Coordinates of C-alpha atoms (C1' of nucleotides) in Angstrom, one line a residue:
Chain A
M559 CA 44.3 41.1 85.5
S560 CA 47.9 42.3 86.2
G561 CA 48.5 39.3 88.4
N562 CA 47.9 37.0 85.4
K563 CA 50.6 37.2 83.0
S564 CA 49.2 35.2 80.2
F565 CA 46.0 37.2 80.0
R566 CA 45.6 38.9 76.7
P567 CA 42.3 40.8 76.0
R568 CA 40.8 39.8 72.6
A569 CA 40.8 42.8 70.4
R570 CA 37.2 42.9 69.4
L571 CA 34.2 45.2 69.0
P572 CA 31.1 45.0 71.1
R573 CA 28.3 43.8 68.8
G574 CA 26.2 46.4 67.2
F575 CA 29.2 48.9 67.3
R576 CA 31.3 49.7 64.5
D577 CA 34.6 51.3 63.7
R578 CA 34.5 53.7 60.7
G579 CA 37.6 54.5 58.5
A580 CA 38.3 57.4 56.3
A581 CA 36.1 56.5 53.5
E582 CA 33.0 56.2 55.5
I583 CA 33.7 59.2 57.4
A584 CA 34.1 61.2 54.3
A585 CA 30.7 59.8 53.0
E586 CA 29.1 60.5 56.2
R587 CA 30.3 64.2 56.2
A588 CA 29.1 64.6 52.7
V589 CA 25.5 63.4 53.6
L590 CA 25.4 65.4 56.9
D591 CA 26.5 68.4 55.0
T592 CA 23.8 68.0 52.1
I593 CA 21.0 67.5 54.8
R594 CA 22.3 70.6 56.9
R595 CA 22.2 72.8 53.7
I596 CA 18.7 71.9 53.0
Y597 CA 17.4 72.2 56.4
E598 CA 19.1 75.6 57.0
S599 CA 17.7 76.8 53.7
Y600 CA 14.3 76.1 55.1
G601 CA 15.1 78.5 58.2
F602 CA 15.6 75.7 60.8
E603 CA 18.1 76.6 63.4
P604 CA 20.8 74.5 65.0
L605 CA 20.6 73.0 68.4
E606 CA 23.0 70.6 70.4
T607 CA 21.9 68.8 73.5
P608 CA 24.2 66.3 75.5
S609 CA 24.4 62.6 75.0
F610 CA 23.0 61.9 78.5
E611 CA 19.5 62.9 79.9
Y612 CA 17.8 61.9 83.3
T613 CA 16.1 58.8 82.4
D614 CA 12.7 60.0 83.8
A615 CA 13.1 62.9 81.2
L616 CA 13.4 60.4 78.4
G617 CA 10.3 58.4 79.6
K618 CA 12.3 55.3 80.0
F619 CA 11.5 54.1 83.5
L620 CA 9.8 50.8 83.6
P621 CA 6.4 51.1 85.2
D622 CA 6.4 50.0 89.1
L623 CA 10.3 49.4 88.8
D624 CA 12.9 51.5 90.1
R625 CA 15.0 50.9 87.0
P626 CA 15.2 52.2 83.5
N627 CA 14.0 50.0 80.7
E628 CA 16.5 47.7 79.2
G629 CA 16.3 49.3 75.8
V630 CA 18.4 52.1 76.7
F631 CA 22.0 52.4 78.0
S632 CA 21.8 53.6 81.7
L633 CA 24.0 54.4 84.6
Q634 CA 23.5 55.6 88.2
D635 CA 24.7 59.1 89.0
E636 CA 26.5 59.7 92.3
D637 CA 23.2 61.0 94.0
G638 CA 21.4 57.9 92.9
Q639 CA 19.5 59.2 89.9
W640 CA 19.5 57.3 86.9
L641 CA 20.9 58.7 83.6
S642 CA 20.4 57.1 80.2
L643 CA 22.2 57.8 76.8
R644 CA 19.7 59.4 74.4
Y645 CA 17.9 56.9 72.3
D646 CA 16.5 59.6 69.8
L647 CA 16.8 63.4 69.4
T648 CA 13.1 64.0 70.0
A649 CA 12.8 63.3 73.7
P650 CA 15.8 65.7 74.5
L651 CA 14.1 68.4 72.3
A652 CA 10.8 68.0 74.2
R653 CA 12.9 68.4 77.5
Y654 CA 14.7 71.4 76.1
V655 CA 11.3 73.1 74.9
A656 CA 9.8 72.6 78.3
E657 CA 12.7 74.1 80.0
H658 CA 12.9 77.2 77.9
A659 CA 9.5 77.4 76.6
Q660 CA 9.1 81.1 77.6
S661 CA 12.0 82.5 75.8
L662 CA 11.6 80.3 72.4
P663 CA 9.9 81.8 69.5
R664 CA 7.1 79.9 68.5
P665 CA 6.8 77.9 66.4
F666 CA 10.3 76.9 67.3
R667 CA 12.0 75.3 64.4
R668 CA 15.3 73.7 65.1
Y669 CA 17.5 70.9 63.5
Q670 CA 20.0 68.6 65.3
T671 CA 22.2 65.9 64.4
G672 CA 24.0 63.4 66.6
T673 CA 24.8 60.0 67.9
V674 CA 21.9 58.1 69.5
W675 CA 22.1 54.6 71.3
R676 CA 19.7 51.9 71.7
N677 CA 20.4 48.6 73.7
E678 CA 18.8 46.3 71.1
K679 CA 19.5 43.4 69.1
P680 CA 21.5 44.5 66.0
G681 CA 20.5 43.5 62.4
P682 CA 20.9 44.6 58.8
G683 CA 20.9 48.4 59.0
R684 CA 20.3 48.3 62.9
F685 CA 22.9 49.4 65.1
R686 CA 23.6 50.0 68.8
E687 CA 25.1 53.4 68.1
F688 CA 24.0 55.5 65.1
T689 CA 23.7 58.8 63.6
Q690 CA 20.4 60.8 63.3
F691 CA 19.6 63.9 61.6
D692 CA 16.2 65.6 62.9
A693 CA 14.3 68.7 62.1
D694 CA 11.3 69.6 64.3
T695 CA 8.6 72.3 64.6
V696 CA 7.3 72.9 68.1
G697 CA 4.4 74.9 68.8
S698 CA 2.2 74.7 65.7
A699 CA -0.8 72.3 65.3
S700 CA -1.2 73.1 61.7
P701 CA -0.9 70.4 59.0
A702 CA 1.3 73.0 57.3
A703 CA 4.0 72.3 59.7
D704 CA 3.7 68.5 58.8
A705 CA 3.4 69.2 55.3
E706 CA 6.6 71.4 55.4
L707 CA 8.6 68.7 56.9
L708 CA 7.5 66.2 54.2
M709 CA 8.5 68.6 51.4
M710 CA 11.7 69.4 53.1
L711 CA 12.5 65.6 53.5
A712 CA 11.8 65.1 49.8
D713 CA 14.1 68.0 48.9
T714 CA 16.7 66.4 51.1
L715 CA 16.5 62.9 49.6
E716 CA 16.6 64.6 46.0
A717 CA 19.8 66.6 47.1
L718 CA 21.2 63.1 48.1
D719 CA 20.7 62.0 44.6
L720 CA 17.9 59.5 45.6
G721 CA 15.5 61.0 43.2
G722 CA 13.4 58.0 42.0
D723 CA 14.7 55.6 44.5
Y724 CA 12.4 56.6 47.6
V725 CA 8.8 57.2 48.5
I726 CA 7.5 59.0 51.5
K727 CA 4.5 57.4 53.0
V728 CA 2.0 59.3 55.2
N729 CA -0.7 58.2 57.4
S730 CA -2.3 59.6 60.6
R731 CA -2.5 57.9 63.9
K732 CA -6.1 59.6 64.3
L733 CA -7.3 57.8 61.0
L734 CA -6.1 54.6 62.5
D735 CA -7.9 55.3 65.7
G736 CA -11.1 56.1 63.9
V737 CA -10.8 52.9 61.9
L738 CA -10.3 50.9 65.1
E739 CA -13.1 52.8 66.9
A740 CA -15.5 52.1 63.9
A741 CA -14.5 48.4 64.1
G742 CA -15.3 48.3 67.8
V743 CA -11.7 48.5 69.3
G744 CA -12.2 51.1 72.1
L745 CA -9.5 53.9 72.4
D746 CA -8.8 52.8 76.0
D747 CA -8.3 49.4 75.2
L748 CA -4.6 50.2 75.0
A749 CA -3.1 46.8 75.1
R750 CA -5.2 45.5 72.3
R751 CA -4.8 48.7 70.3
G752 CA -1.2 48.1 70.4
I753 CA -1.3 44.6 69.2
V754 CA -3.6 45.7 66.2
L755 CA -1.3 48.8 65.4
R756 CA 1.6 46.5 65.4
A757 CA 0.0 43.9 63.3
I758 CA -0.9 46.8 60.8
D759 CA 2.6 47.9 60.8
K760 CA 3.6 44.5 59.5
L761 CA 1.0 44.4 56.5
D762 CA 3.6 45.1 53.8
R763 CA 5.5 42.0 54.9
L764 CA 2.8 39.5 56.0
G765 CA 0.1 40.6 53.5
L766 CA -3.7 40.5 54.4
D767 CA -3.7 37.0 55.4
G768 CA -1.2 37.4 57.8
L769 CA -2.8 40.5 59.2
A770 CA -6.0 38.7 59.6
K771 CA -4.3 35.9 61.8
L772 CA -2.8 38.6 64.0
L773 CA -6.1 40.5 64.5
G774 CA -7.6 37.1 65.5
Q775 CA -5.9 34.2 67.3
G776 CA -2.4 34.8 66.4
R777 CA 0.2 33.8 63.9
K778 CA 3.0 31.2 63.5
D779 CA 5.7 32.2 61.3
E780 CA 7.8 29.9 59.1
S781 CA 10.6 29.4 62.0
G782 CA 7.6 28.0 64.2
D783 CA 7.5 31.0 66.4
F784 CA 4.0 32.1 67.4
T785 CA 2.8 35.6 67.8
K786 CA -0.2 36.2 70.0
G787 CA -3.0 38.0 68.2
A788 CA -5.6 40.6 69.2
N789 CA -8.4 38.3 69.5
L790 CA -10.9 40.7 67.8
P791 CA -14.5 39.5 66.9
A792 CA -15.0 38.4 63.4
T793 CA -16.9 41.6 62.4
A794 CA -14.0 43.8 63.5
I795 CA -11.3 41.8 61.6
D796 CA -13.5 42.0 58.6
A797 CA -14.0 45.7 59.0
V798 CA -10.2 46.3 59.3
L799 CA -9.3 43.9 56.5
K800 CA -11.8 45.6 54.3
F801 CA -10.3 48.9 54.9
F802 CA -6.8 47.8 54.0
A803 CA -7.9 45.9 51.0
A804 CA -9.6 49.1 49.8
N805 CA -6.8 51.4 50.5
D806 CA -3.7 49.5 49.4
P807 CA -2.0 52.1 47.4
E808 CA -0.1 49.6 45.3
S809 CA -2.5 46.7 44.4
G810 CA -5.9 48.8 44.5
R811 CA -7.6 48.6 41.3
G812 CA -4.7 48.2 38.9
G813 CA -1.7 50.1 40.0
P814 CA -0.9 52.8 42.4
R815 CA -3.6 55.3 43.1
S816 CA -3.4 59.1 43.8
N817 CA -3.6 60.6 47.2
T818 CA -7.0 62.3 46.4
Q819 CA -8.4 58.8 45.3
I820 CA -7.5 57.3 48.5
L821 CA -8.3 60.1 50.7
A822 CA -11.8 60.1 49.0
E823 CA -12.5 56.5 49.9
L824 CA -11.6 56.7 53.5
Q825 CA -14.7 58.3 54.9
S826 CA -16.8 55.2 54.7
F827 CA -14.4 53.4 57.2
V828 CA -14.4 55.7 60.0
G829 CA -18.2 55.9 60.5
T830 CA -19.1 58.3 63.0
S831 CA -15.8 58.5 64.8
T832 CA -14.9 61.9 65.5
I833 CA -11.2 61.3 65.9
G834 CA -11.3 59.4 62.5
A835 CA -12.9 62.4 60.8
A836 CA -10.2 64.6 62.5
G837 CA -7.5 62.4 61.0
I838 CA -8.9 62.5 57.6
A839 CA -9.3 66.3 57.7
D840 CA -5.6 66.6 58.6
L841 CA -4.5 64.3 55.6
V842 CA -6.8 66.2 53.1
A843 CA -5.2 69.6 54.4
L844 CA -1.7 68.1 54.2
N845 CA -2.2 66.7 50.8
E846 CA -3.6 69.8 49.4
L847 CA -0.4 71.7 50.5
I848 CA 1.9 69.3 49.0
A849 CA -0.1 68.7 45.8
A850 CA -0.3 72.5 45.2
N851 CA 3.6 72.5 45.4
G852 CA 4.1 69.4 43.2
Y853 CA 5.1 66.9 45.8
A854 CA 2.2 64.6 45.4
D855 CA 3.7 63.2 42.2
G856 CA 4.5 59.9 44.0
R857 CA 7.1 61.2 46.1
I858 CA 4.8 61.9 49.0
A859 CA 2.0 59.3 49.0
I860 CA -0.8 58.6 51.7
D861 CA -0.5 55.1 52.7
P862 CA -3.0 54.0 55.5
S863 CA -0.9 51.1 56.6
I864 CA 2.0 53.2 57.9
V865 CA 1.9 53.1 61.8
R866 CA 5.6 53.8 63.4
G867 CA 6.8 52.0 66.5
L868 CA 6.8 55.0 68.9
D869 CA 3.8 55.4 71.0
Y870 CA 4.3 59.0 71.5
Y871 CA 2.9 59.9 68.0
T872 CA -0.6 61.6 68.1
G873 CA -1.3 62.5 64.4
A874 CA 0.4 62.5 61.2
V875 CA 2.9 59.8 60.8
F876 CA 5.3 59.2 58.0
E877 CA 8.4 57.2 56.9
A878 CA 10.7 57.4 53.8
Q879 CA 11.6 54.1 52.3
L880 CA 14.1 53.1 49.5
T881 CA 12.5 51.5 46.6
F882 CA 15.8 49.5 45.6
P883 CA 16.8 46.2 47.2
V884 CA 19.6 46.5 49.7
A885 CA 22.3 43.8 49.9
N886 CA 24.5 42.9 52.9
E887 CA 28.5 42.3 52.6
A888 CA 27.5 38.7 51.4
G889 CA 25.6 40.2 48.6
E890 CA 22.3 38.7 50.0
T891 CA 19.1 41.0 49.6
V892 CA 18.1 41.9 53.2
V893 CA 15.1 43.3 55.0
F894 CA 15.7 47.0 55.4
G895 CA 13.7 49.4 57.4
S896 CA 12.7 53.0 56.6
V897 CA 15.7 55.5 56.3
A898 CA 13.7 58.4 57.7
G899 CA 10.5 58.7 59.8
G900 CA 8.5 61.2 61.8
G901 CA 5.4 62.4 62.8
R902 CA 3.2 64.5 65.2
Y903 CA 3.8 64.3 68.9
D904 CA 1.4 66.8 70.7
D905 CA 1.6 65.5 74.1
L906 CA 5.4 65.0 74.6
V907 CA 6.2 68.6 75.9
A908 CA 3.1 68.6 78.0
R909 CA 4.8 65.6 79.9
F910 CA 7.0 68.1 81.5
T911 CA 4.8 71.3 81.5
G912 CA 1.1 70.2 81.7
Q913 CA 0.6 72.9 79.0
A914 CA -0.5 71.7 75.6
M915 CA 2.4 72.0 73.1
P916 CA 1.7 70.7 69.6
A917 CA 4.8 69.4 67.9
T918 CA 6.0 67.5 64.8
G919 CA 9.4 66.3 63.5
V920 CA 11.2 64.2 61.1
S921 CA 14.3 62.1 61.6
I922 CA 16.7 60.9 58.8
G923 CA 18.7 57.6 59.9
V924 CA 21.9 58.7 58.5
S925 CA 23.9 55.6 59.4
R926 CA 21.3 53.3 57.8
L927 CA 21.1 55.6 54.8
L928 CA 25.0 55.3 54.5
T929 CA 24.6 51.5 54.9
A930 CA 22.1 51.3 52.0
L931 CA 24.0 53.5 49.8
R932 CA 27.4 51.9 50.6
N933 CA 27.8 50.6 46.8
R934 CA 26.4 53.7 45.2
T935 CA 28.4 56.6 46.5
S936 CA 32.2 57.4 47.0
A937 CA 33.0 60.9 48.4
Q938 CA 35.8 62.6 47.0
I939 CA 38.9 63.0 49.2
A940 CA 41.5 65.6 48.2
P941 CA 44.9 64.2 46.6
L942 CA 47.7 63.6 48.9
V943 CA 51.3 64.5 48.3
V944 CA 53.8 62.4 50.2
V945 CA 57.6 63.7 50.8
L946 CA 59.6 60.6 51.0
A947 CA 62.6 60.5 53.6
M948 CA 65.7 60.0 51.5
D949 CA 68.2 60.4 54.4
K950 CA 68.9 62.1 57.7
A951 CA 70.3 65.2 56.3
G952 CA 67.1 66.0 54.5
L953 CA 64.5 65.6 57.2
A954 CA 64.3 69.3 58.1
E955 CA 64.0 70.0 54.3
S956 CA 61.3 67.4 54.1
F957 CA 59.2 69.5 56.6
A958 CA 59.9 72.6 54.7
L959 CA 58.6 71.0 51.6
V960 CA 55.4 69.9 53.1
R961 CA 54.9 73.5 54.7
E962 CA 55.3 75.0 51.3
L963 CA 52.7 72.7 49.8
R964 CA 50.2 73.0 52.8
A965 CA 50.5 76.9 52.3
A966 CA 49.6 76.5 48.7
G967 CA 46.4 74.5 49.9
I968 CA 47.7 71.0 49.0
R969 CA 47.3 68.1 51.3
A970 CA 50.9 67.0 52.1
E971 CA 52.5 64.9 54.5
A972 CA 56.3 64.0 55.2
Y973 CA 57.1 60.4 55.7
V974 CA 58.0 59.9 59.3
G975 CA 58.6 56.2 59.5
D976 CA 62.0 54.6 59.4
A977 CA 61.6 52.1 56.5
G978 CA 63.6 51.9 53.2
L979 CA 62.6 53.7 50.2
K980 CA 60.8 50.6 48.6
A981 CA 58.6 50.5 51.7
Q982 CA 57.9 54.2 51.5
F983 CA 56.6 53.7 48.0
K984 CA 54.3 51.0 49.2
Y985 CA 53.3 53.2 52.0
A986 CA 52.3 56.0 49.6
D987 CA 50.4 53.5 47.4
K988 CA 48.4 52.3 50.3
R989 CA 47.6 55.9 51.2
G990 CA 46.4 56.3 47.9
A991 CA 48.9 59.2 47.4
A992 CA 48.8 61.0 44.1
I993 CA 52.3 62.3 44.2
A994 CA 55.7 61.4 45.9
V995 CA 58.3 63.9 46.5
M996 CA 62.0 62.9 46.6
E997 CA 65.0 65.1 47.5
G998 CA 68.1 63.1 48.2
S999 CA 71.6 63.9 48.0
D1000 CA 71.6 63.7 44.3
E1001 CA 68.9 66.3 44.0
R1002 CA 70.3 68.6 46.6
A1003 CA 73.6 68.8 44.9
R1004 CA 71.8 70.0 41.7
G1005 CA 69.2 72.3 43.5
E1006 CA 66.5 69.9 42.2
I1007 CA 63.6 67.8 43.6
T1008 CA 62.2 64.7 41.9
L1009 CA 58.2 64.4 41.5
K1010 CA 56.8 61.1 40.8
D1011 CA 53.2 60.7 39.6
L1012 CA 52.1 57.7 41.3
A1013 CA 49.1 57.0 39.3
L1014 CA 50.6 57.4 35.9
G1015 CA 53.4 55.2 37.1
A1016 CA 51.1 52.4 38.2
E1017 CA 49.5 52.7 34.7
L1018 CA 53.0 52.5 33.0
A1019 CA 54.1 49.7 35.1
K1020 CA 51.7 47.3 33.3
S1021 CA 53.6 47.5 30.0
V1022 CA 57.0 47.0 31.7
E1023 CA 58.6 43.7 31.3
S1024 CA 61.8 43.4 33.3
R1025 CA 62.6 44.8 36.4
A1026 CA 65.8 46.4 35.1
A1027 CA 63.8 48.5 32.8
W1028 CA 61.3 49.3 35.4
V1029 CA 63.9 50.6 37.6
E1030 CA 66.2 52.4 35.0
G1031 CA 63.2 53.9 33.2
R1032 CA 62.0 55.5 36.2
P1033 CA 58.5 56.1 34.6
A1034 CA 56.4 59.1 35.5
Q1035 CA 58.8 61.1 37.4
I1036 CA 60.6 64.2 36.6
A1037 CA 63.4 66.4 38.2
V1038 CA 62.4 70.0 38.5
P1039 CA 64.0 72.9 40.1
R1040 CA 63.5 73.2 43.7
G1041 CA 61.8 76.5 43.5
E1042 CA 59.1 75.2 41.2
L1043 CA 57.7 72.8 43.7
V1044 CA 54.1 74.0 44.2
A1045 CA 53.8 75.0 40.3
R1046 CA 55.0 71.6 39.3
V1047 CA 52.9 69.6 41.9
N1048 CA 49.9 71.7 40.9
A1049 CA 50.5 70.8 37.3
M1050 CA 50.7 67.2 38.0
L1051 CA 47.5 67.2 40.0
A1052 CA 45.7 69.1 37.4
R1053 CA 46.8 66.4 34.8
E1054 CA 45.1 63.7 37.2
G1055 CA 42.1 65.6 37.1
Chain B
rG65 C1' 13.4 35.3 73.5
rC66 C1' 12.2 31.8 69.2
rA67 C1' 14.0 29.3 64.7
rG68 C1' 17.3 28.0 60.6
rC69 C1' 22.4 28.3 59.0
rU70 C1' 27.6 29.0 59.7
rG71 C1' 32.3 28.6 62.9
rU72 C1' 39.7 25.5 60.4
rA73 C1' 46.0 31.2 59.5
rG74 C1' 44.6 38.5 59.1
rC75 C1' 41.0 37.3 54.8
rU76 C1' 38.5 33.7 51.5
rC77 C1' 38.1 28.7 51.7
rA78 C1' 40.0 23.0 51.1
rG79 C1' 40.4 19.1 54.4
rU80 C1' 38.1 11.9 51.5
rU81 C1' 34.3 6.1 54.8
rG82 C1' 37.6 9.0 61.7
rG83 C1' 44.3 7.4 60.4
rU84 C1' 51.4 10.1 60.6
rU85 C1' 53.7 16.6 61.4
rA86 C1' 46.1 20.4 59.4
rG87 C1' 46.8 22.7 53.7
rA88 C1' 46.0 26.5 49.5
rG89 C1' 45.2 31.2 47.4
rC90 C1' 45.3 36.2 49.0
rG91 C1' 47.6 39.4 52.5
rU92 C1' 51.7 40.6 55.9
rC93 C1' 57.2 40.7 56.8
rG94 C1' 62.3 39.7 54.9
rG95 C1' 65.6 38.9 50.6
rA96 C1' 67.1 38.7 45.3
rU97 C1' 67.2 44.9 44.3
rU98 C1' 71.9 49.2 50.6
rG99 C1' 67.8 55.8 45.8
rU100 C1' 62.2 53.7 43.2
rG101 C1' 55.6 51.1 43.5
rG102 C1' 54.3 46.7 39.1
rC103 C1' 55.8 41.5 37.5
rU104 C1' 58.8 37.2 38.7
rC105 C1' 61.5 34.2 42.1
rC106 C1' 63.1 32.6 47.2
rG107 C1' 62.4 32.6 52.3
rA108 C1' 59.8 33.7 57.0
rA109 C1' 56.1 34.7 60.4
rG110 C1' 51.1 33.6 61.4
rG111 C1' 46.6 27.9 64.1
rU112 C1' 43.6 26.8 71.9
rC113 C1' 40.6 23.7 64.0
rG114 C1' 34.7 28.5 68.4
rG115 C1' 34.7 26.1 73.8
rU116 C1' 33.8 21.9 77.2
rG117 C1' 32.9 16.8 78.0
rG118 C1' 32.1 12.3 75.5
rU119 C1' 32.8 7.7 72.1
rU120 C1' 37.3 5.6 70.0
rC121 C1' 43.7 2.6 69.8
rG122 C1' 43.1 7.3 67.2
rA123 C1' 38.6 13.2 66.5
rG124 C1' 39.2 19.2 62.3
rU125 C1' 35.9 15.0 61.0
rC126 C1' 31.0 11.3 65.1
rC127 C1' 27.7 12.5 69.7
rA128 C1' 25.9 16.0 73.7
rC129 C1' 25.9 20.5 75.8
rC130 C1' 27.5 25.7 75.8
rC131 C1' 29.4 30.2 73.1
rA132 C1' 29.8 33.4 69.0
rG133 C1' 28.5 35.3 64.3
rC134 C1' 24.7 35.8 60.2
rU135 C1' 19.4 35.6 58.6
rG136 C1' 14.5 35.6 59.8
rU137 C1' 11.1 36.3 63.6
rA138 C1' 9.3 38.7 68.3
rC139 C1' 10.1 42.7 71.4
rC140 C1' 11.6 48.0 70.6
rA141 C1' 8.9 50.5 76.7

RNA sequence: GCAGCUGUAGCUCAGUUGGUUAGAGCGUCGGAUUGUGGCUCCGAAGGUCGGUGGUUCGAGUCCACCCAGCUGUACCA
């Protein structure tokens, strides 16, 4: 590289990764603070774990290959062991609990936020590096633990001003297993079960027709790509389709139906399946709790078509979807996944310990949520005062001025560039500064400073016609005694609101 | 991975049936104005026309392959 003088690296970002500026950071902080406030009010306590874990602890080794799955970013440690960047916060939690089970209270309820990484193809609202905010309850098999998380998620989304713009859909993997069992798909037929579950997951996009094809021979999409089907017998396909036709919460018999109505009709579809009956019992218990607390008003809705991709889920599964269309930078409406999800993963800790340890959790996709809200929210940033550099003699005094302002709790900076005054004003504009402070030789001689209200000045500039008048008039600026700096700045900021 | 669409200045785009030196707006920088943001005027910088090969007297324009981006789809262990 150094041998080739003409080489210049192209300044560019790896795909799926993003730079984030002041506005987005402020917006994310606001969201994180809100979520944290709600989670803490529920009594969850914080936990942090490292970005890297041993790949086997994440369960990301390819079967029969001494190599991590491509979906995680991995590297080999000096001793040859594989490390991977965490792809969610749940697997590290399972490792943590397995490592410290003896000393933790049970149920153990913790929250955690942080960056996770997935080496996948990026898309709308899908990044290779993003922020999640999780809460989990480990050590309780009770539907009360799931219900609590659902209600807390609803409270959180409300606190994020999403009231009326989301729905949390709940299902149970046990229920799905029961339906499949009743339809003749054995629980041990993992490959076929996977295909069927993935097909069900696409019901909202493909409809019953698409689902029927995926359960049978397969389906060709508009682009001509063929997706292999599950090759179920016709009777099984009928049974599954009937189940979803009857339990579509949207279209079923004219409008959305209540959780109780849906639950009442589930029984006939699981037949004699024990696991199916258990799934229904879980959902009934869960619904009683949320209904008694007023959350079954459409915010939390039973929806038997919710599956979730991760295969470690064992019981309740849920996801929060936004109910308004999301547009990309080009203004096109785009297919946008759920902004939060979760469920019960009763076997994840036992992977390490061999001891049963039921657990359930929820995860908010903070990055995706921020993308969806991009055009709806703008976080407030404290106003900025810039002290301009008039001449070298005043530099030390500039720093004295900003120190005074900061001591009074005002965000202030001294201009440290070397451009002329005109450029300094442009700089202050670009920074979005509220006030510029000037103390040149004229002011010093009189023991004064000059304050300029930049927002007001910009307003007044619209009605100024000649440059001479604009310069001479010096709109929106006043000379005040040096000693009144803080008081006058505060007064000016107060006027801005 | 599969498919469709799109690649021309920092950004948004124009560029005729292939024809001199590839343009505009915005933005950037400088000046008019050596201590005042806006408006106006003047000037400047900024381009491997995504890449390679081909057709042609001549290619930003036509052809082939490749690359990248977007969107959808698949996969997401």
